[in-house]
Every structure is written in structure tokens, then in C-alpha cells.
Amino acid sequence: MRVLVGGGTGFVGRNLARLLKSNGHEVTVISRKPGPGRITWQEIPSKGLPPCDAVINLAGENIMNPLQRWTDKFKKEVTNSRVETNRVLARAIASAEKPPEAWLVVTGISFYAPSETAEYDEDSTGGDFNFFSRLVRACEAAARIPGDSAAAEVTREAVVRSGFVLGREGGAFPSMLLPFRLGLGGPIGSGCQYLPWIHVADLAGIIAHVLESKNVTGILNGVAPSFDTNKDFARALGAALNRPALLPLPAFMVNAVFGSERGEMLLEGVKVLPRRTLESGYRYAFPELGPALRDILSY
Ligand code: NDP
């Protein structure tokens, strides 16, 4: 397949491109910067989509950048970088002479309301209680192909709602390693909040599985099929590094660095089941936390 990947230069995109290429697909990236094997976002509205069989969007300003203050301007950038890129691609797909076979966007499990007891799957409601849940709803709405276009008939639409992505070359995990290596790591806040996570190889694997399956559509939760709390995570990471992991990071420090709105994402959790992902036939390479962390720390 010829696959077009918006935001393909990022952490998930690089892992996905490697997997797609090793499965025999061709990858073209859409980026803000031109370069070999890339097209830019500006080219899409004027020239339309290049010939392709599948389109994926992973673009988005990094939400958890601790150096970036949580200002209205930054929140707008966080929103526009996702909503507008999804909209540009959905419109281009709708007006393509030969629409692609599949169109997939990655959003997040912040769609579901934090709870220590409720269990969510892809049919659960959400998307209406805070900035991040509304952001997911807006991203998914912007990605919808207009119903009156030919593409709405022929293009399979899918959304992967991802949990915290674990890998060595991006996301929040690398910045957590130093305190844990020094024996200064531990749970965040109470540690009782659920932390839906996924190994980056499995997130890339789920996306490739959707493209290659020919009949998978709709929402899929991109989380491992095991329920772990933040405390379980700290314990497993400490064990994988052979270090104690008992020092809790207090809530007030999290809020001081990230602001209370972003801090909520770390201090509150959700229990998310990938029911449709499993039913679709996807087989996880890393369904359990310990082996996932040991794999990531081994390269
Ligand atoms: P990255 O931050 O690594 O990269 C995403 C890409 O988005 C960048 O390479 C960049 O490409 C593009 N981008 C960044 N800022 C902007 C902007 N302001 N406007 C347009 N494009 C921009 O993200 P990940 O690979 O970690 O994540 C991929 C997607 O998955 C994101 O949408 C993210 O929200 C979502 N997700 C990620 C999670 C995680 O733990 N990593 C968890 C849940 C969801 P370029 O510079 O080439 O334009």
C-alpha cells in the first residue's frame, strides 16, 4: 500500500514508518518542513492528495512538554495542530478523484472521564467533561469524511484512542527514567489512579493491523489489555531497573510544573479496555507491563 502519514516525523510516526516499510508498504510523510520522502501541509489544499491507498494522521503539538507553559495561546496550538490537520485531510480525501481505502487518526483515552472504578471500552460515552476530552471529540469530528462525498462510501474510517505510549525515543517515558535510575522515582500523587499504557511497537502494530485488515472500522482503544495503576507502573519500572521506586511525586509539584489542567492527566486515571481492538484480531506483542518495560530498557 502507498501510505501517507501526517506527523510521521514524530515518535509514533517513525516507529510506524519502520513497521510499514518492513511489511512492504511505501510511506510518504506530511510535515511542516519539506524534505526527502515528504510533502508539506500547504501542498494538500492546493494540489490535493498524492496517489495513496491509506492516510493516517499523527500530527499534534506535544501536550506534555514541561518547558511549555499551559497558556491560552499554547492550548490553541495544541487544538489547531490536531483539529485543522484532520480537517485538511478529511476534505482532501472527500475531494480525491480516487479516494484511499483507509483513513485513520490517533487521538487519546482522555476522551473517557477519570474514575477509579468505572471500566470503559470503545462504546463508552465521554468527550464532554474537560479540555482534553473535548479536544478528542473535536479531533474525531474534524476527521469525519463528509457524508455526501463518494469517499464516505469507499474509505474505511478508523480512530485509535491511545494511552500513554512507552518507548525510548519519544513521548514522556525517557524523561521519567533519570529519577528512577537514581532511585528517586515513585508513584505520582496517590498512585491509585489507573495508567492505561501501550508499547510503541503495539501502537504501530494496531495501526498497521487496521490498514491491512480490510474490514476494521470505527473506534479502537490503543491500550494494553492489562489494568495497571500508577503505583504498579512505578513498582514495575523500579524492578526493571533494579532500583527502589518508593518516593511519591506530590500532586502540588505536578501542578506547579504542568498547571492544574494538564496535571489532572497525570493525577487522575481511567480504566480502559481495548475490547474492539482484541475482537478485531490484533495480537499484542507486549500485553504486560514488566516485559514491555524490560524490552524498552534493553535497546
Ligand atoms: P510527537 O510529538 O512525537 O510528533 C507528532 C508530530 O506532529 C511531529 O513530529 C510534528 O511533525 C507534528 N507537529 C508538532 N507540532 C505541530 C504543530 N503545531 N502543527 C502541525 N504539526 C505539528 O507525537 P507522538 O508521535 O508522540 O504522538 C502522535 C499522536 O498520538 C499525537 O497526535 C498525540 O497527541 C497522540 N498521542 C500520543 C501519546 C503519547 O504518549 N506519545 C498518547 C496519546 C495520544 P513536523 O515537525 O514534521 O511537522
CSV table of C-alpha atoms and ligand atoms in Angstrom, one decimal:
chain,number,residue,atom,x,y,z
A,1,MET,CA,0.0,0.0,0.0
A,2,ARG,CA,1.1,3.6,-0.5
A,3,VAL,CA,0.6,5.2,2.9
A,4,LEU,CA,0.5,8.9,3.7
A,5,VAL,CA,1.4,9.8,7.3
A,6,GLY,CA,0.7,13.2,8.7
A,7,GLY,CA,3.0,13.9,11.6
A,8,GLY,CA,5.1,10.9,10.5
A,9,THR,CA,8.3,12.6,11.7
A,10,GLY,CA,7.4,12.1,15.3
A,11,PHE,CA,7.9,9.4,17.9
A,12,VAL,CA,5.0,7.2,16.9
A,13,GLY,CA,5.4,8.1,13.2
A,14,ARG,CA,9.0,6.9,13.0
A,15,ASN,CA,8.1,3.6,14.6
A,16,LEU,CA,5.1,3.2,12.3
A,17,ALA,CA,7.1,4.0,9.2
A,18,ARG,CA,9.7,1.4,10.1
A,19,LEU,CA,7.0,-1.2,10.6
A,20,LEU,CA,5.0,-0.3,7.4
A,21,LYS,CA,8.2,-0.4,5.3
A,22,SER,CA,9.2,-3.8,6.7
A,23,ASN,CA,5.7,-5.0,5.8
A,24,GLY,CA,6.4,-3.9,2.2
A,25,HIS,CA,4.4,-0.6,2.2
A,26,GLU,CA,5.6,2.7,0.8
A,27,VAL,CA,5.5,5.7,3.2
A,28,THR,CA,5.2,9.4,2.4
A,29,VAL,CA,5.2,11.8,5.4
A,30,ILE,CA,3.3,15.1,5.6
A,31,SER,CA,5.3,17.6,7.7
A,32,ARG,CA,5.6,21.3,8.3
A,33,LYS,CA,9.1,21.1,6.9
A,34,PRO,CA,9.9,20.0,3.3
A,35,GLY,CA,12.4,17.1,2.8
A,36,PRO,CA,13.0,13.9,1.0
A,37,GLY,CA,10.1,11.5,1.2
A,38,ARG,CA,7.9,14.3,2.5
A,39,ILE,CA,5.2,16.7,1.3
A,40,THR,CA,4.1,19.8,3.3
A,41,TRP,CA,0.7,20.6,4.8
A,42,GLN,CA,0.4,23.6,2.5
A,43,GLU,CA,0.5,21.4,-0.6
A,44,ILE,CA,-2.6,19.4,0.3
A,45,PRO,CA,-5.3,22.1,-0.1
A,46,SER,CA,-3.8,23.4,-3.4
A,47,LYS,CA,-2.7,20.1,-5.0
A,48,GLY,CA,-4.9,17.6,-3.3
A,49,LEU,CA,-3.7,14.2,-2.0
A,50,PRO,CA,-0.9,12.4,-3.8
A,51,PRO,CA,-1.9,9.0,-5.1
A,52,CYS,CA,-2.3,6.8,-2.0
A,53,ASP,CA,-4.1,3.8,-0.6
A,54,ALA,CA,-4.2,4.9,3.1
A,55,VAL,CA,-3.9,8.1,5.1
A,56,ILE,CA,-3.0,8.4,8.7
A,57,ASN,CA,-2.8,11.5,10.9
A,58,LEU,CA,-0.5,11.6,13.9
A,59,ALA,CA,0.3,15.4,13.8
A,60,GLY,CA,-0.1,17.4,17.0
A,61,GLU,CA,1.8,19.8,19.2
A,62,ASN,CA,3.4,18.0,22.2
A,63,ILE,CA,0.9,18.5,25.0
A,64,MET,CA,3.2,17.4,27.9
A,65,ASN,CA,6.2,19.5,27.1
A,66,PRO,CA,7.2,20.7,30.6
A,67,LEU,CA,9.1,23.6,29.2
A,68,GLN,CA,5.9,25.0,27.6
A,69,ARG,CA,3.6,26.9,29.9
A,70,TRP,CA,-0.1,26.0,29.7
A,71,THR,CA,-1.3,29.3,28.3
A,72,ASP,CA,-4.4,30.0,26.1
A,73,LYS,CA,-2.0,30.5,23.1
A,74,PHE,CA,-0.4,27.1,23.6
A,75,LYS,CA,-3.8,25.4,24.1
A,76,LYS,CA,-4.9,26.9,20.8
A,77,GLU,CA,-1.8,25.5,19.1
A,78,VAL,CA,-2.5,22.1,20.8
A,79,THR,CA,-6.0,22.1,19.4
A,80,ASN,CA,-5.4,23.5,15.9
A,81,SER,CA,-2.4,21.3,15.2
A,82,ARG,CA,-4.8,18.3,15.6
A,83,VAL,CA,-8.2,19.6,14.5
A,84,GLU,CA,-7.0,21.5,11.5
A,85,THR,CA,-4.7,18.8,10.1
A,86,ASN,CA,-7.5,16.2,10.5
A,87,ARG,CA,-9.9,18.6,8.7
A,88,VAL,CA,-7.5,19.3,5.8
A,89,LEU,CA,-7.0,15.5,5.3
A,90,ALA,CA,-10.7,14.7,5.6
A,91,ARG,CA,-11.6,17.3,3.0
A,92,ALA,CA,-8.8,16.2,0.7
A,93,ILE,CA,-10.0,12.6,0.9
A,94,ALA,CA,-13.6,13.7,0.2
A,95,SER,CA,-12.5,15.5,-3.0
A,96,ALA,CA,-10.0,13.0,-4.2
A,97,GLU,CA,-10.6,11.5,-7.6
A,98,LYS,CA,-9.6,8.1,-6.3
A,99,PRO,CA,-10.2,8.2,-2.5
A,100,PRO,CA,-7.9,6.0,-0.3
A,101,GLU,CA,-9.1,2.7,1.0
A,102,ALA,CA,-8.4,3.6,4.7
A,103,TRP,CA,-8.2,6.8,6.8
A,104,LEU,CA,-7.1,6.6,10.4
A,105,VAL,CA,-6.4,9.2,13.1
A,106,VAL,CA,-4.8,8.8,16.5
A,107,THR,CA,-6.5,10.5,19.5
A,108,GLY,CA,-6.4,9.7,23.2
A,109,ILE,CA,-8.1,7.9,26.0
A,110,SER,CA,-8.6,11.3,27.7
A,111,PHE,CA,-12.0,11.0,26.0
A,112,TYR,CA,-13.2,8.9,29.0
A,113,ALA,CA,-13.9,10.6,32.4
A,114,PRO,CA,-11.4,9.8,35.1
A,115,SER,CA,-12.6,7.2,37.6
A,116,GLU,CA,-11.0,4.6,39.9
A,117,THR,CA,-13.9,2.2,39.4
A,118,ALA,CA,-15.7,2.6,36.0
A,119,GLU,CA,-14.4,0.4,33.2
A,120,TYR,CA,-14.5,1.9,29.7
A,121,ASP,CA,-14.5,0.3,26.3
A,122,GLU,CA,-14.9,1.8,22.8
A,123,ASP,CA,-18.7,2.0,23.2
A,124,SER,CA,-18.5,4.1,26.4
A,125,THR,CA,-19.6,7.7,26.3
A,126,GLY,CA,-17.3,10.7,27.0
A,127,GLY,CA,-15.8,13.7,25.2
A,128,ASP,CA,-17.6,16.3,27.2
A,129,PHE,CA,-16.1,16.9,30.6
A,130,ASN,CA,-12.8,18.8,30.4
A,131,PHE,CA,-10.4,20.4,27.8
A,132,PHE,CA,-8.8,17.1,26.8
A,133,SER,CA,-12.0,15.1,26.4
A,134,ARG,CA,-13.5,17.9,24.3
A,135,LEU,CA,-10.2,18.0,22.3
A,136,VAL,CA,-10.6,14.3,21.4
A,137,ARG,CA,-14.2,14.8,20.4
A,138,ALA,CA,-13.3,17.8,18.2
A,139,CYS,CA,-10.4,15.9,16.6
A,140,GLU,CA,-12.6,12.9,15.8
A,141,ALA,CA,-15.4,15.1,14.5
A,142,ALA,CA,-13.0,17.0,12.2
A,143,ALA,CA,-11.7,13.8,10.8
A,144,ARG,CA,-15.1,12.6,9.7
A,145,ILE,CA,-15.5,12.4,5.9
A,146,PRO,CA,-18.4,14.5,4.7
A,147,GLY,CA,-21.3,12.0,4.2
A,148,ASP,CA,-22.3,13.4,0.8
A,149,SER,CA,-18.9,12.5,-0.8
A,150,ALA,CA,-18.0,9.4,-2.8
A,151,ALA,CA,-15.2,8.8,-0.3
A,152,ALA,CA,-17.8,8.3,2.5
A,153,GLU,CA,-18.8,5.1,0.6
A,154,VAL,CA,-15.4,3.6,-0.2
A,155,THR,CA,-13.0,4.8,2.5
A,156,ARG,CA,-12.8,2.9,5.8
A,157,GLU,CA,-12.6,5.4,8.7
A,158,ALA,CA,-10.9,4.4,12.0
A,159,VAL,CA,-9.8,6.1,15.2
A,160,VAL,CA,-7.2,4.7,17.6
A,161,ARG,CA,-7.6,6.2,21.1
A,162,SER,CA,-4.1,5.8,22.5
A,163,GLY,CA,-2.9,5.5,26.1
A,164,PHE,CA,0.5,6.6,27.4
A,165,VAL,CA,2.9,5.4,24.7
A,166,LEU,CA,6.0,3.7,26.1
A,167,GLY,CA,9.3,3.8,24.1
A,168,ARG,CA,12.8,5.0,24.3
A,169,GLU,CA,12.9,7.7,21.5
A,170,GLY,CA,9.9,9.9,22.4
A,171,GLY,CA,6.8,10.6,24.5
A,172,ALA,CA,7.1,11.2,28.2
A,173,PHE,CA,8.9,7.9,29.2
A,174,PRO,CA,12.5,8.9,28.6
A,175,SER,CA,12.2,12.0,30.9
A,176,MET,CA,10.9,9.7,33.7
A,177,LEU,CA,14.0,7.4,33.5
A,178,LEU,CA,16.6,9.6,35.2
A,179,PRO,CA,14.9,9.9,38.6
A,180,PHE,CA,14.1,6.2,38.6
A,181,ARG,CA,17.7,5.3,37.7
A,182,LEU,CA,18.8,7.5,40.6
A,183,GLY,CA,16.4,5.6,42.9
A,184,LEU,CA,14.4,8.8,43.3
A,185,GLY,CA,11.3,7.6,41.3
A,186,GLY,CA,7.9,6.6,42.6
A,187,PRO,CA,4.2,6.9,42.0
A,188,ILE,CA,2.6,10.2,41.0
A,189,GLY,CA,0.2,11.6,43.6
A,190,SER,CA,-1.7,8.9,45.4
A,191,GLY,CA,-0.6,6.3,42.8
A,192,CYS,CA,-4.0,4.7,42.9
A,193,GLN,CA,-5.0,6.2,39.5
A,194,TYR,CA,-5.1,3.7,36.5
A,195,LEU,CA,-2.5,4.3,33.9
A,196,PRO,CA,-3.5,3.0,30.5
A,197,TRP,CA,-0.3,2.4,28.6
A,198,ILE,CA,0.9,0.8,25.3
A,199,HIS,CA,4.3,-0.2,24.0
A,200,VAL,CA,5.0,1.9,20.9
A,201,ALA,CA,5.5,-1.3,18.9
A,202,ASP,CA,1.9,-2.2,19.7
A,203,LEU,CA,0.5,1.2,18.8
A,204,ALA,CA,2.3,1.0,15.4
A,205,GLY,CA,1.1,-2.7,15.2
A,206,ILE,CA,-2.5,-1.7,15.7
A,207,ILE,CA,-2.4,1.0,13.1
A,208,ALA,CA,-0.8,-1.4,10.6
A,209,HIS,CA,-3.3,-4.1,11.5
A,210,VAL,CA,-6.2,-1.7,10.8
A,211,LEU,CA,-4.7,-0.8,7.3
A,212,GLU,CA,-4.1,-4.4,6.4
A,213,SER,CA,-7.3,-6.0,7.7
A,214,LYS,CA,-9.6,-4.6,5.0
A,215,ASN,CA,-12.7,-4.6,7.3
A,216,VAL,CA,-11.7,-2.9,10.6
A,217,THR,CA,-13.5,0.4,11.1
A,218,GLY,CA,-14.6,2.8,13.9
A,219,ILE,CA,-13.0,3.4,17.3
A,220,LEU,CA,-10.3,1.1,18.7
A,221,ASN,CA,-8.7,1.7,22.1
A,222,GLY,CA,-4.9,1.7,21.8
A,223,VAL,CA,-4.0,0.5,25.2
A,224,ALA,CA,-2.5,-2.8,26.5
A,225,PRO,CA,-5.1,-5.4,27.7
A,226,SER,CA,-4.0,-5.2,31.4
A,227,PHE,CA,-5.1,-2.8,34.1
A,228,ASP,CA,-2.2,-1.1,36.0
A,229,THR,CA,-2.2,1.7,38.4
A,230,ASN,CA,0.4,4.4,38.6
A,231,LYS,CA,1.8,2.6,41.6
A,232,ASP,CA,2.1,-0.6,39.6
A,233,PHE,CA,3.9,1.3,36.9
A,234,ALA,CA,6.4,2.8,39.4
A,235,ARG,CA,7.0,-0.6,41.0
A,236,ALA,CA,7.5,-2.3,37.6
A,237,LEU,CA,9.9,0.3,36.4
A,238,GLY,CA,11.8,0.2,39.6
A,239,ALA,CA,12.0,-3.6,39.4
A,240,ALA,CA,13.1,-3.4,35.7
A,241,LEU,CA,15.9,-1.0,36.7
A,242,ASN,CA,16.7,-2.8,39.9
A,243,ARG,CA,16.2,0.4,41.9
A,244,PRO,CA,13.7,1.3,44.7
A,245,ALA,CA,10.7,3.3,43.5
A,246,LEU,CA,9.0,4.4,46.6
A,247,LEU,CA,9.3,8.2,46.6
A,248,PRO,CA,6.0,9.7,45.6
A,249,LEU,CA,5.9,12.8,43.4
A,250,PRO,CA,3.4,15.0,45.3
A,251,ALA,CA,0.4,16.5,43.4
A,252,PHE,CA,1.4,20.1,44.1
A,253,MET,CA,4.7,19.6,42.3
A,254,VAL,CA,3.0,18.1,39.3
A,255,ASN,CA,0.6,21.0,39.2
A,256,ALA,CA,3.4,23.5,39.6
A,257,VAL,CA,5.3,22.1,36.5
A,258,PHE,CA,2.3,21.3,34.3
A,259,GLY,CA,-0.5,23.6,35.6
A,260,SER,CA,-3.6,22.0,37.1
A,261,GLU,CA,-5.5,21.3,33.9
A,262,ARG,CA,-2.6,19.2,32.4
A,263,GLY,CA,-1.6,17.9,35.9
A,264,GLU,CA,-5.1,16.3,36.1
A,265,MET,CA,-4.0,13.9,33.2
A,266,LEU,CA,-1.2,12.6,35.5
A,267,LEU,CA,-3.0,12.7,38.8
A,268,GLU,CA,-6.3,11.1,37.7
A,269,GLY,CA,-6.7,7.9,35.8
A,270,VAL,CA,-9.1,5.7,33.8
A,271,LYS,CA,-9.5,2.0,33.4
A,272,VAL,CA,-9.7,1.4,29.7
A,273,LEU,CA,-10.3,-2.0,28.0
A,274,PRO,CA,-9.3,-2.5,24.3
A,275,ARG,CA,-12.3,-4.7,23.7
A,276,ARG,CA,-12.8,-3.9,19.9
A,277,THR,CA,-9.0,-4.0,19.3
A,278,LEU,CA,-8.9,-7.5,20.7
A,279,GLU,CA,-12.1,-8.5,18.8
A,280,SER,CA,-10.6,-7.2,15.6
A,281,GLY,CA,-8.0,-9.9,15.9
A,282,TYR,CA,-5.0,-7.8,16.9
A,283,ARG,CA,-2.4,-9.9,18.9
A,284,TYR,CA,-0.3,-7.8,21.3
A,285,ALA,CA,3.5,-8.1,21.3
A,286,PHE,CA,3.5,-6.6,24.8
A,287,PRO,CA,0.3,-7.3,26.7
A,288,GLU,CA,2.0,-7.0,30.2
A,289,LEU,CA,3.9,-4.1,31.8
A,290,GLY,CA,7.0,-5.9,33.1
A,291,PRO,CA,8.1,-7.4,29.7
A,292,ALA,CA,7.2,-4.2,27.9
A,293,LEU,CA,9.4,-2.1,30.2
A,294,ARG,CA,12.2,-4.7,30.0
A,295,ASP,CA,12.1,-4.6,26.2
A,296,ILE,CA,12.2,-0.9,26.1
A,297,LEU,CA,15.2,-0.7,28.5
A,298,SER,CA,17.0,-3.3,26.5
A,299,TYR,CA,17.7,-1.2,23.5
B,1,NDP,P1,5.2,13.8,18.5
B,1,NDP,O1,5.2,15.0,19.4
B,1,NDP,O2,6.5,13.0,18.5
B,1,NDP,O3,5.1,14.2,17.0
B,1,NDP,C1,4.0,14.5,16.3
B,1,NDP,C2,4.3,15.2,15.0
B,1,NDP,O4,3.4,16.3,14.9
B,1,NDP,C3,5.7,16.0,15.0
B,1,NDP,O5,6.7,15.1,14.5
B,1,NDP,C4,5.4,17.2,14.1
B,1,NDP,O6,5.8,16.9,12.7
B,1,NDP,C5,3.9,17.4,14.2
B,1,NDP,N1,3.6,18.6,14.9
B,1,NDP,C6,4.1,19.0,16.1
B,1,NDP,N2,3.6,20.3,16.4
B,1,NDP,C7,2.8,20.6,15.3
B,1,NDP,C8,2.0,21.8,15.0
B,1,NDP,N3,2.0,22.8,15.9
B,1,NDP,N4,1.3,21.8,13.9
B,1,NDP,C9,1.4,20.7,13.0
B,1,NDP,N5,2.1,19.6,13.2
B,1,NDP,C10,2.8,19.6,14.4
B,1,NDP,O7,3.9,12.9,18.9
B,1,NDP,P2,3.8,11.4,19.1
B,1,NDP,O8,4.4,10.7,17.9
B,1,NDP,O9,4.2,11.0,20.4
B,1,NDP,O10,2.2,11.2,19.0
B,1,NDP,C11,1.4,11.1,17.8
B,1,NDP,C12,0.0,11.4,18.1
B,1,NDP,O11,-0.5,10.5,19.0
B,1,NDP,C13,-0.3,12.8,18.6
B,1,NDP,O12,-1.4,13.3,18.0
B,1,NDP,C14,-0.5,12.6,20.0
B,1,NDP,O13,-1.4,13.5,20.6
B,1,NDP,C15,-1.2,11.2,20.1
B,1,NDP,N6,-0.9,10.5,21.4
B,1,NDP,C16,0.4,10.4,21.8
B,1,NDP,C17,0.6,9.8,23.0
B,1,NDP,C18,2.0,9.6,23.6
B,1,NDP,O14,2.1,9.2,24.8
B,1,NDP,N7,3.0,9.9,22.8
B,1,NDP,C19,-0.6,9.4,23.9
B,1,NDP,C20,-1.9,9.6,23.3
B,1,NDP,C21,-2.0,10.2,22.1
B,1,NDP,P3,6.6,18.0,11.8
B,1,NDP,O15,7.6,18.7,12.7
B,1,NDP,O16,7.3,17.2,10.8
B,1,NDP,O17,5.6,18.9,11.2
